[in-house]
Amino acid sequence: MYGVIDLGSNTVRLVLYKVIDNTIVPKLSKKHTAGLVGYVKKRRLTPEGIQRAVDVLNDFKMILENVRVERLYIFATASLRNIENTLEVTAEIKKQTGFDVDVINGREEAVFDYYGATQTIDMHDGLLVDIGGGSTELVFYKDNEIITTESLPIGSLNAYTSFVSDLLPTPEERKAIEKSVTGQLASIPLPCKPIPTDVICGVGGTIRASCRLNHILKGKGSTGAEYTYRDLQKMIELAETNRKTAISQILKVAPERIHTLVPGMIILQTIAGYYSSKTVIVSRSGVRDGYLYHKLETAGIIQ
């Protein structure tokens, strides 16, 4: 058994895997909604935020004491890389938990997203989007090769904390999120090769939750791991026109994302509109799977 802990801006997740025929297969998953980005003040993670991370990791440590894990890898994304006291935080985590945390940069996160997603989705060309709590990763790829990657410093949770005053965004707040994302996209140089972006490969909890929300809104018989740009628009419009219904439906599919799901969908819609994408295909795997696969491949455990 091999383990990964993903110390994210919104959620912290432990996943245990088995290696079967050179493939990693998830066997156990547990998460905490820690909301670490909400503890960031003046670009520093506060002592309360550090303790929150420590408490969650120690909870996972208790689980791991009862499971035989051959190797455990712990990494952090925007939660720790977008702050000024990263070294202080990782040192305190090491002191209180014994865990070494690998803080990966935006390009590494995007690459691991891609290699994780390609474990379950067969897409030769396109755009991969991973909306995390504190950042959004983009991967442009063609002929099964990464052309370029980008990391936007906006995710579902910091979009909520920066722009939203109540539980769900108002139309004006939605426009503010869209303006911020569009401004960041406008600064991205176009890939050197033309890449079809009709289809987005969606990675991460926000996009998986939005797919479940689409299923429940469409009713009985709605299945599949994809939805259209128009479906995405309808979900966002519902949050603006019928807040009570939107809240009740989000609580059914992702109660821990009640405040972050709609901001995350607005980020996705803005990206899809910018690149004229028509469909989102949802990947079951992503950065954790890609990170572990890379580690095990480097160690010679997977050939």
mmCIF file with all atom_site columns, N, CA and C in Angstrom, residues 14 40 48 56 59 78 93 107 126 128 143 152 190 204 220 227:
data_model
loop_
_atom_site.group_PDB
_atom_site.id
_atom_site.type_symbol
_atom_site.label_atom_id
_atom_site.label_alt_id
_atom_site.label_comp_id
_atom_site.label_asym_id
_atom_site.label_entity_id
_atom_site.label_seq_id
_atom_site.pdbx_PDB_ins_code
_atom_site.Cartn_x
_atom_site.Cartn_y
_atom_site.Cartn_z
_atom_site.occupancy
_atom_site.B_iso_or_equiv
_atom_site.pdbx_formal_charge
_atom_site.auth_seq_id
_atom_site.auth_comp_id
_atom_site.auth_asym_id
_atom_site.auth_atom_id
_atom_site.pdbx_PDB_model_num
ATOM 1  N N  . LEU A 1 14  ? -6.222  12.352 2.231   1.00 0.00 ? 14  LEU A N  1
ATOM 2  C CA . LEU A 1 14  ? -5.349  11.183 2.295   1.00 0.00 ? 14  LEU A CA 1
ATOM 3  C C  . LEU A 1 14  ? -5.933  10.120 1.376   1.00 0.00 ? 14  LEU A C  1
ATOM 4  N N  . VAL A 1 40  ? -5.041  32.821 5.686   1.00 0.00 ? 40  VAL A N  1
ATOM 5  C CA . VAL A 1 40  ? -3.917  33.613 5.172   1.00 0.00 ? 40  VAL A CA 1
ATOM 6  C C  . VAL A 1 40  ? -4.191  35.097 5.392   1.00 0.00 ? 40  VAL A C  1
ATOM 7  N N  . GLU A 1 48  ? -3.043  30.078 13.658  1.00 0.00 ? 48  GLU A N  1
ATOM 8  C CA . GLU A 1 48  ? -4.268  29.264 13.675  1.00 0.00 ? 48  GLU A CA 1
ATOM 9  C C  . GLU A 1 48  ? -4.333  28.368 12.446  1.00 0.00 ? 48  GLU A C  1
ATOM 10 N N  . VAL A 1 56  ? -5.104  18.328 11.247  1.00 0.00 ? 56  VAL A N  1
ATOM 11 C CA . VAL A 1 56  ? -5.594  17.426 10.199  1.00 0.00 ? 56  VAL A CA 1
ATOM 12 C C  . VAL A 1 56  ? -4.559  16.339 9.907   1.00 0.00 ? 56  VAL A C  1
ATOM 13 N N  . ASP A 1 59  ? -4.486  13.767 12.566  1.00 0.00 ? 59  ASP A N  1
ATOM 14 C CA . ASP A 1 59  ? -5.638  12.873 12.455  1.00 0.00 ? 59  ASP A CA 1
ATOM 15 C C  . ASP A 1 59  ? -5.348  11.773 11.428  1.00 0.00 ? 59  ASP A C  1
ATOM 16 N N  . ALA A 1 78  ? -1.029  25.349 -3.859  1.00 0.00 ? 78  ALA A N  1
ATOM 17 C CA . ALA A 1 78  ? -1.112  26.790 -3.617  1.00 0.00 ? 78  ALA A CA 1
ATOM 18 C C  . ALA A 1 78  ? -1.259  27.120 -2.139  1.00 0.00 ? 78  ALA A C  1
ATOM 19 N N  . ILE A 1 93  ? 5.194   22.086 10.813  1.00 0.00 ? 93  ILE A N  1
ATOM 20 C CA . ILE A 1 93  ? 4.512   20.827 10.522  1.00 0.00 ? 93  ILE A CA 1
ATOM 21 C C  . ILE A 1 93  ? 5.444   19.647 10.811  1.00 0.00 ? 93  ILE A C  1
ATOM 22 N N  . ARG A 1 107 ? 3.824   24.762 -12.207 1.00 0.00 ? 107 ARG A N  1
ATOM 23 C CA . ARG A 1 107 ? 4.058   23.913 -13.372 1.00 0.00 ? 107 ARG A CA 1
ATOM 24 C C  . ARG A 1 107 ? 4.045   22.437 -12.974 1.00 0.00 ? 107 ARG A C  1
ATOM 25 N N  . GLY A 1 126 ? -6.010  18.877 -26.386 1.00 0.00 ? 126 GLY A N  1
ATOM 26 C CA . GLY A 1 126 ? -6.998  19.686 -25.693 1.00 0.00 ? 126 GLY A CA 1
ATOM 27 C C  . GLY A 1 126 ? -6.435  20.537 -24.584 1.00 0.00 ? 126 GLY A C  1
ATOM 28 N N  . LEU A 1 128 ? -6.587  20.969 -20.346 1.00 0.00 ? 128 LEU A N  1
ATOM 29 C CA . LEU A 1 128 ? -6.925  20.442 -19.039 1.00 0.00 ? 128 LEU A CA 1
ATOM 30 C C  . LEU A 1 128 ? -7.052  21.602 -18.063 1.00 0.00 ? 128 LEU A C  1
ATOM 31 N N  . ASP A 1 143 ? -1.275  15.780 -29.335 1.00 0.00 ? 143 ASP A N  1
ATOM 32 C CA . ASP A 1 143 ? -0.641  14.501 -29.693 1.00 0.00 ? 143 ASP A CA 1
ATOM 33 C C  . ASP A 1 143 ? -0.004  13.843 -28.466 1.00 0.00 ? 143 ASP A C  1
ATOM 34 N N  . LEU A 1 152 ? -2.941  29.947 -12.624 1.00 0.00 ? 152 LEU A N  1
ATOM 35 C CA . LEU A 1 152 ? -3.599  31.205 -12.289 1.00 0.00 ? 152 LEU A CA 1
ATOM 36 C C  . LEU A 1 152 ? -3.751  31.299 -10.774 1.00 0.00 ? 152 LEU A C  1
ATOM 37 N N  . LEU A 1 190 ? -0.356  32.683 -26.294 1.00 0.00 ? 190 LEU A N  1
ATOM 38 C CA . LEU A 1 190 ? -0.959  31.554 -26.986 1.00 0.00 ? 190 LEU A CA 1
ATOM 39 C C  . LEU A 1 190 ? 0.081   30.458 -27.197 1.00 0.00 ? 190 LEU A C  1
ATOM 40 N N  . GLY A 1 204 ? -10.245 17.667 -10.527 1.00 0.00 ? 204 GLY A N  1
ATOM 41 C CA . GLY A 1 204 ? -10.381 18.245 -9.191  1.00 0.00 ? 204 GLY A CA 1
ATOM 42 C C  . GLY A 1 204 ? -11.799 18.203 -8.654  1.00 0.00 ? 204 GLY A C  1
ATOM 43 N N  . LYS A 1 220 ? -33.721 12.123 -13.032 1.00 0.00 ? 220 LYS A N  1
ATOM 44 C CA . LYS A 1 220 ? -33.528 10.687 -13.204 1.00 0.00 ? 220 LYS A CA 1
ATOM 45 C C  . LYS A 1 220 ? -33.072 10.358 -14.626 1.00 0.00 ? 220 LYS A C  1
ATOM 46 N N  . TYR A 1 227 ? -20.438 17.289 -19.200 1.00 0.00 ? 227 TYR A N  1
ATOM 47 C CA . TYR A 1 227 ? -21.568 18.196 -19.383 1.00 0.00 ? 227 TYR A CA 1
ATOM 48 C C  . TYR A 1 227 ? -21.158 19.300 -20.340 1.00 0.00 ? 227 TYR A C  1
#
